[in-house]
Coordinates of C-alpha atoms in Angstrom, one line a residue:
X1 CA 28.3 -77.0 -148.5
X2 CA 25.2 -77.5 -150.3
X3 CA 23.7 -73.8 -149.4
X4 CA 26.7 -72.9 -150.7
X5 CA 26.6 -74.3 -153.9
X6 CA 22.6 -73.3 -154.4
X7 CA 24.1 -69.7 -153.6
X8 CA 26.4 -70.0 -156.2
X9 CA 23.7 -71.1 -159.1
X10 CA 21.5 -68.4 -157.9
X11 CA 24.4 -65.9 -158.5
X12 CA 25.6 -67.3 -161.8
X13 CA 21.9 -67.7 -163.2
X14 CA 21.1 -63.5 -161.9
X15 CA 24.7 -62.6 -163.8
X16 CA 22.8 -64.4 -167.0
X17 CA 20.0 -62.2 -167.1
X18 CA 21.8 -59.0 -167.2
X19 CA 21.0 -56.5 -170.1
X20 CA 23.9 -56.9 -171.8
X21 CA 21.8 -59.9 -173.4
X22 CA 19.0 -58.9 -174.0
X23 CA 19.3 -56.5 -177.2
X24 CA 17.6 -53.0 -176.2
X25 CA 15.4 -51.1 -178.5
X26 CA 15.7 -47.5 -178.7
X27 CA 12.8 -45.5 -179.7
X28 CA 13.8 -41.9 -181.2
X29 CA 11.4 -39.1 -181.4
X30 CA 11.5 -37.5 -184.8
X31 CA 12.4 -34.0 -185.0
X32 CA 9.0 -31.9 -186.7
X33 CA 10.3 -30.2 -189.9
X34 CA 11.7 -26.7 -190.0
X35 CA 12.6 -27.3 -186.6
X36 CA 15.4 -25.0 -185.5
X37 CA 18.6 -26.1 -184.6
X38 CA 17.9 -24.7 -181.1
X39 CA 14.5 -25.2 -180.5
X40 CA 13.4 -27.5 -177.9
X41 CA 11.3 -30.5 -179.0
X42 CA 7.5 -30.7 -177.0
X43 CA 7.8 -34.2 -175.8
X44 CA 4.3 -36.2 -175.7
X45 CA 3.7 -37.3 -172.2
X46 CA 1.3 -40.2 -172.1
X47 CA -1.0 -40.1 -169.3
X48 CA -1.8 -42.9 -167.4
X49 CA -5.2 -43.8 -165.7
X50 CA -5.3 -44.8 -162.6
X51 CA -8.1 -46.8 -161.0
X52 CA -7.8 -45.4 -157.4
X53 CA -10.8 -43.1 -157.0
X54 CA -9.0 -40.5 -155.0
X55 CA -6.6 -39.9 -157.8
X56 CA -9.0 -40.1 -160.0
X57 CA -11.1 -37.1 -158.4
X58 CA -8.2 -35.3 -157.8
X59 CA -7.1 -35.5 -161.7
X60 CA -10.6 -34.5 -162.5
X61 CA -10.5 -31.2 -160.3
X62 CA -7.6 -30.4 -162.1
X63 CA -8.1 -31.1 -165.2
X64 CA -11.3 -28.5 -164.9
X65 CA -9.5 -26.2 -163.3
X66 CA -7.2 -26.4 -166.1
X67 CA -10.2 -25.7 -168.1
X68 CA -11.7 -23.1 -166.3
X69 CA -7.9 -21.1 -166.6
X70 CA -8.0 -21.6 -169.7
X71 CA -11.2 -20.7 -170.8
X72 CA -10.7 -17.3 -168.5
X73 CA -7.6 -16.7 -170.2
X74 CA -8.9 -16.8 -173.5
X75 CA -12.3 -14.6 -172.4
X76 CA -9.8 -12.0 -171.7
X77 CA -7.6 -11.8 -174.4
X78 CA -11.1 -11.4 -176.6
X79 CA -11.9 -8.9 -174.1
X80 CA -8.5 -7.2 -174.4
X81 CA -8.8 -6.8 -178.5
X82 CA -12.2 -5.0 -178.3
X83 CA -10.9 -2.6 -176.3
X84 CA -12.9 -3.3 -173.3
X85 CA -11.0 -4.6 -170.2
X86 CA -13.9 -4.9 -167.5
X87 CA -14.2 -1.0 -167.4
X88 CA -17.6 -1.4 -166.0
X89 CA -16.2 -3.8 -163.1
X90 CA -14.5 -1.1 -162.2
X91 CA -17.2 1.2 -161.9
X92 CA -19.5 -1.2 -160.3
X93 CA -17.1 -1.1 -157.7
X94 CA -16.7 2.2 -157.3
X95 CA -20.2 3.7 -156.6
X96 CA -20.5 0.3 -154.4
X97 CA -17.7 2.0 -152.3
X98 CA -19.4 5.7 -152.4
X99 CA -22.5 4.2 -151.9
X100 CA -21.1 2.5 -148.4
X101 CA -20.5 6.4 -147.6
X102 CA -22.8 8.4 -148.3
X103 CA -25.2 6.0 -146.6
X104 CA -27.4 8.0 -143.5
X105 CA -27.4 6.1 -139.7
X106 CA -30.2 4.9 -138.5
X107 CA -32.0 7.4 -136.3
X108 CA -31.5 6.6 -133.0
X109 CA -34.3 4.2 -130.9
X110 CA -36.7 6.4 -129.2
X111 CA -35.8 4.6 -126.0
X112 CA -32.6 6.0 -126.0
X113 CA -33.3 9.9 -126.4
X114 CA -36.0 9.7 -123.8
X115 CA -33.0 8.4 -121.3
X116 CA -30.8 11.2 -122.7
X117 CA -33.4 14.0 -122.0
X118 CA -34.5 12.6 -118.2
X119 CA -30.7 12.9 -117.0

Protein backbone atom coordinates (compact mmCIF):
# COMPACT_ATOMS: atom_id res chain seq x y z
CA UNK A 1 0.00 0.00 0.00
CA UNK A 2 2.75 2.25 0.67
CA UNK A 3 4.41 1.74 -3.02
CA UNK A 4 1.24 2.61 -3.97
CA UNK A 5 0.80 5.65 -2.45
CA UNK A 6 4.75 6.83 -3.34
CA UNK A 7 3.45 5.97 -7.02
CA UNK A 8 0.79 8.12 -6.72
CA UNK A 9 2.92 11.35 -5.41
CA UNK A 10 5.34 10.69 -8.14
CA UNK A 11 2.47 10.87 -10.67
CA UNK A 12 0.80 13.89 -9.24
CA UNK A 13 4.12 15.83 -8.68
CA UNK A 14 5.32 14.85 -12.87
CA UNK A 15 1.41 16.14 -13.79
CA UNK A 16 2.81 19.52 -11.93
CA UNK A 17 5.54 20.18 -13.98
CA UNK A 18 3.89 20.13 -17.29
CA UNK A 19 4.27 23.17 -19.66
CA UNK A 20 1.05 24.37 -19.24
CA UNK A 21 2.86 26.14 -16.15
CA UNK A 22 5.49 27.27 -17.03
CA UNK A 23 4.81 30.47 -19.40
CA UNK A 24 6.67 29.85 -22.82
CA UNK A 25 8.54 32.51 -24.57
CA UNK A 26 8.37 32.76 -28.27
CA UNK A 27 11.09 34.29 -30.09
CA UNK A 28 9.95 35.74 -33.69
CA UNK A 29 12.37 36.40 -36.44
CA UNK A 30 11.76 39.76 -37.87
CA UNK A 31 10.97 39.96 -41.44
CA UNK A 32 14.09 42.28 -43.40
CA UNK A 33 12.36 45.23 -45.07
CA UNK A 34 11.04 45.25 -48.53
CA UNK A 35 10.72 41.72 -48.12
CA UNK A 36 8.13 40.27 -50.51
CA UNK A 37 5.13 38.81 -49.50
CA UNK A 38 6.41 35.54 -51.00
CA UNK A 39 9.88 35.43 -50.42
CA UNK A 40 11.22 33.03 -48.14
CA UNK A 41 13.05 34.30 -45.10
CA UNK A 42 17.14 32.90 -44.81
CA UNK A 43 16.91 31.58 -41.33
CA UNK A 44 20.37 31.98 -39.26
CA UNK A 45 21.54 28.60 -38.22
CA UNK A 46 23.80 28.82 -35.21
CA UNK A 47 26.48 26.40 -35.35
CA UNK A 48 27.52 24.58 -32.55
CA UNK A 49 31.18 23.45 -31.64
CA UNK A 50 31.76 20.30 -30.69
CA UNK A 51 34.63 19.14 -28.68
CA UNK A 52 35.03 15.62 -30.21
CA UNK A 53 38.08 15.75 -32.43
CA UNK A 54 36.74 13.52 -35.14
CA UNK A 55 33.94 16.00 -35.72
CA UNK A 56 35.89 18.47 -35.33
CA UNK A 57 38.35 17.38 -38.31
CA UNK A 58 35.61 16.32 -40.21
CA UNK A 59 33.86 20.01 -39.94
CA UNK A 60 37.23 21.38 -40.82
CA UNK A 61 37.54 19.34 -44.18
CA UNK A 62 34.41 20.67 -44.98
CA UNK A 63 34.45 23.78 -44.25
CA UNK A 64 37.72 24.08 -46.70
CA UNK A 65 36.25 22.24 -49.15
CA UNK A 66 33.49 24.67 -48.96
CA UNK A 67 36.18 27.18 -49.53
CA UNK A 68 38.02 25.70 -52.07
CA UNK A 69 34.25 25.41 -54.23
CA UNK A 70 33.86 28.53 -53.65
CA UNK A 71 36.91 30.09 -54.41
CA UNK A 72 36.87 27.86 -57.80
CA UNK A 73 33.50 29.13 -58.50
CA UNK A 74 34.27 32.53 -58.23
CA UNK A 75 37.83 32.08 -60.41
CA UNK A 76 35.61 31.05 -63.05
CA UNK A 77 32.95 33.35 -63.25
CA UNK A 78 36.11 36.17 -63.48
CA UNK A 79 37.31 33.83 -66.05
CA UNK A 80 34.00 33.66 -67.88
CA UNK A 81 33.66 37.82 -68.10
CA UNK A 82 37.10 38.19 -69.80
CA UNK A 83 36.15 36.09 -72.36
CA UNK A 84 38.58 33.38 -71.59
CA UNK A 85 37.16 30.00 -70.47
CA UNK A 86 40.44 27.84 -70.19
CA UNK A 87 40.93 27.94 -74.00
CA UNK A 88 44.41 27.07 -73.54
CA UNK A 89 43.53 23.86 -71.27
CA UNK A 90 42.06 22.80 -74.06
CA UNK A 91 44.80 23.04 -76.29
CA UNK A 92 47.28 21.70 -73.85
CA UNK A 93 45.27 18.73 -74.09
CA UNK A 94 45.12 18.39 -77.47
CA UNK A 95 48.71 18.32 -78.85
CA UNK A 96 49.24 16.06 -75.46
CA UNK A 97 46.82 13.61 -77.37
CA UNK A 98 48.65 14.10 -81.05
CA UNK A 99 51.74 14.06 -79.46
CA UNK A 100 50.82 10.40 -77.84
CA UNK A 101 50.48 9.58 -81.82
CA UNK A 102 52.72 10.75 -83.73
CA UNK A 103 55.29 9.37 -81.25
CA UNK A 104 58.04 6.69 -83.31
CA UNK A 105 58.52 2.91 -81.49
CA UNK A 106 61.44 2.08 -80.28
CA UNK A 107 63.66 0.35 -82.75
CA UNK A 108 63.67 -3.02 -82.04
CA UNK A 109 66.71 -4.78 -79.59
CA UNK A 110 69.44 -5.98 -81.79
CA UNK A 111 69.04 -9.32 -80.14
CA UNK A 112 65.88 -9.75 -81.66
CA UNK A 113 66.63 -9.17 -85.45
CA UNK A 114 69.69 -11.32 -85.28
CA UNK A 115 67.12 -14.25 -84.16
CA UNK A 116 64.73 -13.21 -86.91
CA UNK A 117 67.53 -13.38 -89.64
CA UNK A 118 69.13 -16.95 -88.33
CA UNK A 119 65.63 -18.74 -88.85
Amino acid sequence: MLIHLQAEQWVNSMGDSSDDAKPTVVVLESRPPRLGIGAAVPRQSQTVFSNDPAERRLRAKLDAEKRRKLKNSEASIISAKDGKVDEESDEDESESKTKAFTKKRPAAFPSTLQAKKKK
